[in-house]
mmCIF file of C-alpha atoms in Angstrom:
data_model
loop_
_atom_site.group_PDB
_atom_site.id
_atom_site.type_symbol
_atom_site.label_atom_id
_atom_site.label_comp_id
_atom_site.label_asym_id
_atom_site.label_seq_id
_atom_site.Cartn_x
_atom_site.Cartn_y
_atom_site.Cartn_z
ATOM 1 C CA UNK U 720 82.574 170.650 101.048
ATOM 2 C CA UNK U 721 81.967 174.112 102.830
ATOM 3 C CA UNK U 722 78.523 175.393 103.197
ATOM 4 C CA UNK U 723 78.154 179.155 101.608
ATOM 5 C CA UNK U 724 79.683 180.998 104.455
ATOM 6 C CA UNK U 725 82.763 179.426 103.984
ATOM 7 C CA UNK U 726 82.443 177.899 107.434
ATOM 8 C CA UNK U 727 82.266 174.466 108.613
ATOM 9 C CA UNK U 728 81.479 171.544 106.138
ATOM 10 C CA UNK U 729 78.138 170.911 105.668
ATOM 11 C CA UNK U 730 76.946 167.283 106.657
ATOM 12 C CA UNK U 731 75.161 166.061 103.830
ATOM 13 C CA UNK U 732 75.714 162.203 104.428
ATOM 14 C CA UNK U 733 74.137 162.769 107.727
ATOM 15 C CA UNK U 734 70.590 164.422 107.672
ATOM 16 C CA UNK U 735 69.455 165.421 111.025
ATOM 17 C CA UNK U 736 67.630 163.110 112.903
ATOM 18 C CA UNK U 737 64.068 162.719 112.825
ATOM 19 C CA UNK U 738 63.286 164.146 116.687
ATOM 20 C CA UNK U 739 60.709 161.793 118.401
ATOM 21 C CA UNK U 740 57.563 163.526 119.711
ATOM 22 C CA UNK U 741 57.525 163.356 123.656
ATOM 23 C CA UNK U 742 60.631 160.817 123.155
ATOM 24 C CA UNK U 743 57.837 158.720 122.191
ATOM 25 C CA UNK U 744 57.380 156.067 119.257
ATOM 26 C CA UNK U 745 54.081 153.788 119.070
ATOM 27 C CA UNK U 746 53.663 150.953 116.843
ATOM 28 C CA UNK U 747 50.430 150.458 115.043
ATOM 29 C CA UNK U 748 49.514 147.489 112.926
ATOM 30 C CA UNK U 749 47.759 144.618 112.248
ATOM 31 C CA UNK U 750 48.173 141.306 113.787
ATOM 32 C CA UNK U 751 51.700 140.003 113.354
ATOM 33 C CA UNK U 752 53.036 143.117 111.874
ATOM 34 C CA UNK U 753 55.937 142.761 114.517
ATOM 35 C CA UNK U 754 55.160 145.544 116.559
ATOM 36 C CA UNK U 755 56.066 143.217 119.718
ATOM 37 C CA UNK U 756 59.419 141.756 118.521
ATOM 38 C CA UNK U 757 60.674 144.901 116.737
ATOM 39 C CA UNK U 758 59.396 147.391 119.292
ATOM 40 C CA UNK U 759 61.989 145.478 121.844
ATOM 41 C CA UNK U 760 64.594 145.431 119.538
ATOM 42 C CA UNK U 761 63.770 149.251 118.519
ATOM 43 C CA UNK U 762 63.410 150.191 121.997
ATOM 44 C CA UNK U 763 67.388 148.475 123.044
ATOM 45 C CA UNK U 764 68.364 150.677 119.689
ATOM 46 C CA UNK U 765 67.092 153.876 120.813
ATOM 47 C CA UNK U 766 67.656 153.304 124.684
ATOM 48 C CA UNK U 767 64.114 153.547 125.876
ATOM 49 C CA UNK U 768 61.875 151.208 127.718
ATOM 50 C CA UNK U 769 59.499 148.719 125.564
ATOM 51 C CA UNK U 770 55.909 148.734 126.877
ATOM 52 C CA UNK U 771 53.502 145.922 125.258
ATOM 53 C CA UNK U 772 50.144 147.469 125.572
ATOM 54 C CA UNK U 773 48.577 144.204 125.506
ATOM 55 C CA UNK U 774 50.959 142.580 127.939
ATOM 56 C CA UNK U 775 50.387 145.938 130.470
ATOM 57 C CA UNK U 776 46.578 145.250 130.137
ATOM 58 C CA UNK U 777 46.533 142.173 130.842
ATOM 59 C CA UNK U 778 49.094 142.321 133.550
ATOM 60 C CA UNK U 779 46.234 145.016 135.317
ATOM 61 C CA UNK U 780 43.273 143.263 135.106
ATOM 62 C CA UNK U 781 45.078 139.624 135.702
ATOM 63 C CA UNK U 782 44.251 137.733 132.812
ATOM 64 C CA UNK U 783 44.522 136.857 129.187
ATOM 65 C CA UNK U 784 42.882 138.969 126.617
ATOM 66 C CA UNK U 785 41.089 135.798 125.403
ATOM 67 C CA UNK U 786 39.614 135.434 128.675
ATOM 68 C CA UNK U 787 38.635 139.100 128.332
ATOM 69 C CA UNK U 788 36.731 139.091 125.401
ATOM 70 C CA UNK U 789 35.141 136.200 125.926
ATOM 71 C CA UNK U 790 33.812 137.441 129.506
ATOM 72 C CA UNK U 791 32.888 140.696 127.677
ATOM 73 C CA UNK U 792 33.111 140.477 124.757
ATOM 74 C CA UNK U 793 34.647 143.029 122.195
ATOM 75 C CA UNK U 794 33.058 146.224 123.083
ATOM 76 C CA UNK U 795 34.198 145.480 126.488
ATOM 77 C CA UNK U 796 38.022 144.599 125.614
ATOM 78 C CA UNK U 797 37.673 148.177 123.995
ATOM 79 C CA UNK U 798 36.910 150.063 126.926
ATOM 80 C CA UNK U 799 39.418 148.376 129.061
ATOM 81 C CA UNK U 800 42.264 149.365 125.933
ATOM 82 C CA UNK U 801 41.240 152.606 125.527
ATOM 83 C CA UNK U 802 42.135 153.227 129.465
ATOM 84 C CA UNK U 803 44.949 151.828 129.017
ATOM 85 C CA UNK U 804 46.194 153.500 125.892
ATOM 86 C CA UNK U 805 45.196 157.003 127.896
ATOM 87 C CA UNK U 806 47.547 155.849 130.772
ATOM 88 C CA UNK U 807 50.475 154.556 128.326
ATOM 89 C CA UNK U 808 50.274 157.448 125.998
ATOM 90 C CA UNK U 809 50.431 159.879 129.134
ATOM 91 C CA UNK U 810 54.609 158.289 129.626
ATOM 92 C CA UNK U 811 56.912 159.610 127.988
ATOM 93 C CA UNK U 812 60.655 158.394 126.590
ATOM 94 C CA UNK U 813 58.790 155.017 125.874
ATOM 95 C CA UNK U 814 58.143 152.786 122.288
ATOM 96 C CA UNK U 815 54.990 151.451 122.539
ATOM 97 C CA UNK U 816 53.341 148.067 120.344
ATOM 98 C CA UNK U 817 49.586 148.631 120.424
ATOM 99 C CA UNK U 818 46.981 146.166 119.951
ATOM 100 C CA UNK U 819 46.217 145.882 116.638
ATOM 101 C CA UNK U 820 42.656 147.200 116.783
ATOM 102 C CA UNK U 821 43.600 149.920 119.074
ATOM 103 C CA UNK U 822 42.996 152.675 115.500
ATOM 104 C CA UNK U 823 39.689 151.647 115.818
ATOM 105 C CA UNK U 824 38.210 154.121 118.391
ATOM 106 C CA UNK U 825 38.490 157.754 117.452
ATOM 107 C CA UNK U 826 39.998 159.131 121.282
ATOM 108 C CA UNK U 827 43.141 156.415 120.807
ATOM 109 C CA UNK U 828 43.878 158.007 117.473
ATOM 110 C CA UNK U 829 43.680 161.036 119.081
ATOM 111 C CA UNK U 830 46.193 160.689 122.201
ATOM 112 C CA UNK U 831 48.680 158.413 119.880
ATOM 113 C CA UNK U 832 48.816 161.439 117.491
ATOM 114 C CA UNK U 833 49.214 164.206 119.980
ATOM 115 C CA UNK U 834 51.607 161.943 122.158
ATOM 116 C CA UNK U 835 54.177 160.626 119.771
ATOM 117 C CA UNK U 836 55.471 159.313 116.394
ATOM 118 C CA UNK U 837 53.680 156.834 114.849
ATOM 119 C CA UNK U 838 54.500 154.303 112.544
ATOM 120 C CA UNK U 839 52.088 152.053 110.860
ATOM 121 C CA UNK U 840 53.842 148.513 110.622
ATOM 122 C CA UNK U 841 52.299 147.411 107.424
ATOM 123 C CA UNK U 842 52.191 143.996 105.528
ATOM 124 C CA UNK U 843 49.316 141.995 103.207
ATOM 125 C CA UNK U 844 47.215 139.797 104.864
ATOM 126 C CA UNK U 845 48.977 136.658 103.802
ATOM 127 C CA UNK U 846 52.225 137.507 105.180
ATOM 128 C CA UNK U 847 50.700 138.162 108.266
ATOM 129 C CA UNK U 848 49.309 134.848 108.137
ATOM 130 C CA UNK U 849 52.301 133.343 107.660
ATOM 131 C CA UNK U 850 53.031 134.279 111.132
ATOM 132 C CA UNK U 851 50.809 133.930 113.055
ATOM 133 C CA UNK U 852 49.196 130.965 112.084
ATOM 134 C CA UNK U 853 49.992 128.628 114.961
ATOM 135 C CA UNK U 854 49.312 131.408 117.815
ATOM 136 C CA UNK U 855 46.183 130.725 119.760
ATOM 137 C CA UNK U 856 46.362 133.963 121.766
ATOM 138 C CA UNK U 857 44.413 136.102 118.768
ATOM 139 C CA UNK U 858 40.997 135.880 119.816
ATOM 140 C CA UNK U 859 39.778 137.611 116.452
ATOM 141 C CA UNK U 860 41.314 135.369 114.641
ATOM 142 C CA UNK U 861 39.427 132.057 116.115
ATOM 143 C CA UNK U 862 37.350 131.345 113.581
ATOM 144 C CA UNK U 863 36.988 128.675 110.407
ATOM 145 C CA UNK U 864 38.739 130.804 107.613
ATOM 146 C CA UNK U 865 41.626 132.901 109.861
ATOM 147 C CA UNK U 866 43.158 134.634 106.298
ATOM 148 C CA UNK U 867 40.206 135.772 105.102
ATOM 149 C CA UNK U 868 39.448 137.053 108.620
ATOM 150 C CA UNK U 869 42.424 138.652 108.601
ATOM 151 C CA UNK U 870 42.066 140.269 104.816
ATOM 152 C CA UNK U 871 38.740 142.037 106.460
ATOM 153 C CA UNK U 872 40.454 143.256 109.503
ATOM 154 C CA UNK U 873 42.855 144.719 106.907
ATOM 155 C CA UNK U 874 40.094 146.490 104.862
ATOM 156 C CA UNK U 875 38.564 147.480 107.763
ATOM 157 C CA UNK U 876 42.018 148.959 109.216
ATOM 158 C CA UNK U 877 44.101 149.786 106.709
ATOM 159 C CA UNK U 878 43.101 153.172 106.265
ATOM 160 C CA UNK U 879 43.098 154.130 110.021
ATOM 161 C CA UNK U 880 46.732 153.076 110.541
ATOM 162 C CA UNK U 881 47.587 155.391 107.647
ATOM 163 C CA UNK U 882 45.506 158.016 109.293
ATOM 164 C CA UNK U 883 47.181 157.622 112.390
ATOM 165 C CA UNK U 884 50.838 157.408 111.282
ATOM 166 C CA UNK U 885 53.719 159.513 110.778
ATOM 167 C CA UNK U 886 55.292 157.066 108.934
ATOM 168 C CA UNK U 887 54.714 153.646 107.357
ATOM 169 C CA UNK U 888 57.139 151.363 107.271
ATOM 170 C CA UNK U 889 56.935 147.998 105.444
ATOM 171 C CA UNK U 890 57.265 145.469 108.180
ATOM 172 C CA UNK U 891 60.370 143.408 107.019
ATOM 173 C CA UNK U 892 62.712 143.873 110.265
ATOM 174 C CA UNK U 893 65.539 144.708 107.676
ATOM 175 C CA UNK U 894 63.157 147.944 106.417
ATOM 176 C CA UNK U 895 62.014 148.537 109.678
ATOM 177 C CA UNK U 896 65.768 148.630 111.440
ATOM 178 C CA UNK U 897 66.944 150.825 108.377
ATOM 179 C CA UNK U 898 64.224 153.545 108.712
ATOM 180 C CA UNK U 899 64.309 153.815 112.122
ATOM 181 C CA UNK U 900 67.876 154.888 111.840
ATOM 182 C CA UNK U 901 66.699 158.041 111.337
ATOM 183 C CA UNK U 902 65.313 158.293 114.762
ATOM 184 C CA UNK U 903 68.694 157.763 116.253
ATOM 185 C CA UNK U 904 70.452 160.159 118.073
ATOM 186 C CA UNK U 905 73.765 161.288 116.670
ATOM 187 C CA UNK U 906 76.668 161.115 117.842
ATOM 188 C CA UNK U 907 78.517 165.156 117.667
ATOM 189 C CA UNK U 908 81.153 163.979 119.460
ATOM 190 C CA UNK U 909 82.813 163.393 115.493
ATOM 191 C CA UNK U 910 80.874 165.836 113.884
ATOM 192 C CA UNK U 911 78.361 163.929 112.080
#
C-alpha cells in the first residue's frame, strides 16, 4: 500500500510510538498494583534506569518507611515524599514506581504531570489483596480488617490516579507489557 503521493508505503501496522515526556514514565497506583516489579521489567524494556521512590527515600533518611511513620507519623512521611518526588521528578530518561499515596498532595500531581507520562496501574481492592497479604512493610495496611482498609484507600484514591494519568493500564503484567509497547522506540533501520 502507497500513501496518496504515490510515495513510500504507508506503515499502518506500525503506529508511531507514543514519545515519553522528558524520557520519563512514572507509575502511580495503589498498593500492590506492581509498580515495583513491572517498573524494573519496563525500565530493562525501554533501556532506562528504574528508580523506587520508596526505596530512594528510605535509602536518604536511613530507615524503613515503617519506622518513619511511626516516628512521625503520616503527615510527616508526606513531607519527606513530597521532597523526594521534587528531586526524582527533576531526572530525566528514568521510570519511576511511586508510593502509592504519593496522588494525594496536590504539588506531586503537579511535577508528575509536567515531568512525564503517567500511567495509573489499576486493579480492585481484592486483587490487590491477594498480593500483598503476607507483606509487613505496608504500614497503612497494619490494621484488623487490611481489605477493607485497602477498599477505602481505593475510594479515597481512585479518582486522583485517574487525574494524574496519561494512561491507565489494568495491572495484569501481560496488559501492562502489551501497552507499553507503544512506548518503544522503533527500530527504522527496516522501515517500520
Amino acid at each position: 500500500m502507497s500513501d496518496a503521493t504515490g510515495g513510500v508505503p504507508a506503515a499502518i501496522d506500525f503506529p508511531a510510538p507514543v514519545p515519553l515526556h522528558r524520557g520519563n514514565l512514572f507509575l502511580v497506583g495503589l498498593p500492590g498494583a506492581g509498580k515495583s516489579t513491572l517498573g524494573r521489567q519496563l525500565a530493562r524494556r525501554l533501556r532506562k534506569r528504574f528508580v523506587d521512590a520508596d526505596a530512594e527515600l528510605e535509602q536518604r533518611l536511613g530507615v524503613s518507611i515503617p519506622t518513619i511513620f511511626e516516628i512521625e507519623g503520616e503527615a510527616g512521611f508526606r513531607d519527606r515524599e513530597e521532597v523526594t518526588i521534587t528531586n526524582l521528578t527533576g531526572l530525566a530518561d528514568i521510570v519511576l514506581s511511586t508510593g502509592g499515596g504519593v496522588v494525594l498532595r496536590p504539588a506531586n500531581r503537579k511535577r508528575l504531570r509536567e515531568n512525564g507520562t503517567v500511567v495509573y496501574l489499576h486493579a480492585e481492592p481484592a486483587t490487590l489483596w491477594s498480593r500483598i497479604r503476607h507483606s509487613r512493610n505496608r504500614p497503612l495496611l497494619q490494621t484488623e480488617d487490611p481489605l477493607a482498609r485497602l477498599a477505602e484507600l481505593y475510594m479515597q484514591r481512585d479518582a486522583l490516579y485517574r487525574e494524574t494519568a496519561d494512561h491507565v493500564i489494568e495491572s495484569e503484567r501481560s496488559e501492562v507489557l502489551r501497552v507499553m509497547r507503544m512506548f518503544e522506540p522503533r527500530d527504522d533501520r527496516d522501515g517500520r
